Amino acid sequence: MDKKKVAVPTVCHGHSRPVVDLFYSPVTPDGYFLISASKDSNPMLRNGETGDWIGTFQGHKGAVWSACLDTNALRAASGSADFSAKIWDALTGDVLHSFEHKHIVRACAFSEDTHMLLTGGFEKILRIYDLNRPDATPREIDKSPGSVRTVTWFHSDQTILSSCTDLGGVRLWDVRSGKIVQTLETKSPVTSAEVSQDGRFITTTDGSSVKFWDANHFGLVKSYNMPCAVESASLEPKCGNKFVTGGEDMWVRVFDFFSGEELACNKGHHGPVHCVRFTPVGESYASGSEDGTIRIWQLGPANSDEQEAANANGKTKVGVNDVTRKIEGFHIPNS
């Protein structure tokens, strides 16, 4: 990518407070979708390709720290400072269930099979809720050594990944035994953890470092020092040859995965960047900032080798008309 080219992002307004989490759904028959969490207490759903607003989930009474969609993008989940995690109908915007906690819920994640919801937060407890029996008492995993910042499922829902607000390292939990089986050591608390779409890598950020770990053998594959403190990083899902970062300096940077060379530096946010995520098709990536906006940036034209690799992986183009079928009947809040 030519550094001299100025990237013009799609700017998504709507949140009145900082955007602290972003999550793309996988590609569904109706397209793919983007959900955002914000301190304004209202998660928002968007068309993942265009950034067009679809609807707002209204019901939380405190900042929403985490939001995600299930594999089919039919349900959403959110974790909030109002001491609750909520499950939402992603078609209508209705609350399907509210799981009460005793402290701030900082992170939530649907299992890959969509039957379970994992939550974590200031209570230092990882809880697994059975969504087929939402009124049942949740299973509690061994107490986390610190306040939970991020949670993720992988290995076909056999392993849980978590990081802490106040401690370095990423902890891997065996779901069956409920015990920590591995710790990926970092100097600073891990602010972002993402399992790559192909399940090969875990991408983490701590301090001013971006690290890539082997998701099966847990060895450190790559580690790059960034120009400033970074809060989030995301690996391009189709070719795996680029990654994006966002952090304190308000810029969204693109790097080469193999060399660490900076390929692009996108300026536009007016506050620290709290989260960056690639779309599931890898053509663009979104950034969420303290300034309350989401910006969607195009990755730029792929070279012929990248294009061949993407085509071999079954790249899917989603039309806007496909998405409109999904969103009919969603609640539109009174302005």
mmCIF file with all atom_site columns, N, CA and C in Angstrom, residues 99 127 153 169 239 280:
data_model
loop_
_atom_site.group_PDB
_atom_site.id
_atom_site.type_symbol
_atom_site.label_atom_id
_atom_site.label_alt_id
_atom_site.label_comp_id
_atom_site.label_asym_id
_atom_site.label_entity_id
_atom_site.label_seq_id
_atom_site.pdbx_PDB_ins_code
_atom_site.Cartn_x
_atom_site.Cartn_y
_atom_site.Cartn_z
_atom_site.occupancy
_atom_site.B_iso_or_equiv
_atom_site.pdbx_formal_charge
_atom_site.auth_seq_id
_atom_site.auth_comp_id
_atom_site.auth_asym_id
_atom_site.auth_atom_id
_atom_site.pdbx_PDB_model_num
ATOM 1  N N  . PHE A 1 99  ? -28.768 -11.754 32.609 1.00 0.00 ? 99  PHE A N  1
ATOM 2  C CA . PHE A 1 99  ? -28.054 -12.521 33.627 1.00 0.00 ? 99  PHE A CA 1
ATOM 3  C C  . PHE A 1 99  ? -27.441 -11.536 34.622 1.00 0.00 ? 99  PHE A C  1
ATOM 4  N N  . ARG A 1 127 ? -18.018 -17.310 34.204 1.00 0.00 ? 127 ARG A N  1
ATOM 5  C CA . ARG A 1 127 ? -19.284 -18.050 34.295 1.00 0.00 ? 127 ARG A CA 1
ATOM 6  C C  . ARG A 1 127 ? -19.716 -18.522 32.912 1.00 0.00 ? 127 ARG A C  1
ATOM 7  N N  . TRP A 1 153 ? -13.664 -18.114 23.317 1.00 0.00 ? 153 TRP A N  1
ATOM 8  C CA . TRP A 1 153 ? -13.669 -19.567 23.183 1.00 0.00 ? 153 TRP A CA 1
ATOM 9  C C  . TRP A 1 153 ? -12.806 -19.955 21.986 1.00 0.00 ? 153 TRP A C  1
ATOM 10 N N  . GLY A 1 169 ? -0.253  -11.489 31.064 1.00 0.00 ? 169 GLY A N  1
ATOM 11 C CA . GLY A 1 169 ? -0.476  -12.870 30.671 1.00 0.00 ? 169 GLY A CA 1
ATOM 12 C C  . GLY A 1 169 ? -1.866  -13.169 30.155 1.00 0.00 ? 169 GLY A C  1
ATOM 13 N N  . CYS A 1 239 ? -5.562  -14.059 4.103  1.00 0.00 ? 239 CYS A N  1
ATOM 14 C CA . CYS A 1 239 ? -4.175  -14.383 3.749  1.00 0.00 ? 239 CYS A CA 1
ATOM 15 C C  . CYS A 1 239 ? -3.275  -14.433 4.986  1.00 0.00 ? 239 CYS A C  1
ATOM 16 N N  . PRO A 1 280 ? -14.861 -10.380 8.396  1.00 0.00 ? 280 PRO A N  1
ATOM 17 C CA . PRO A 1 280 ? -14.577 -11.797 8.153  1.00 0.00 ? 280 PRO A CA 1
ATOM 18 C C  . PRO A 1 280 ? -14.090 -12.103 6.742  1.00 0.00 ? 280 PRO A C  1
#
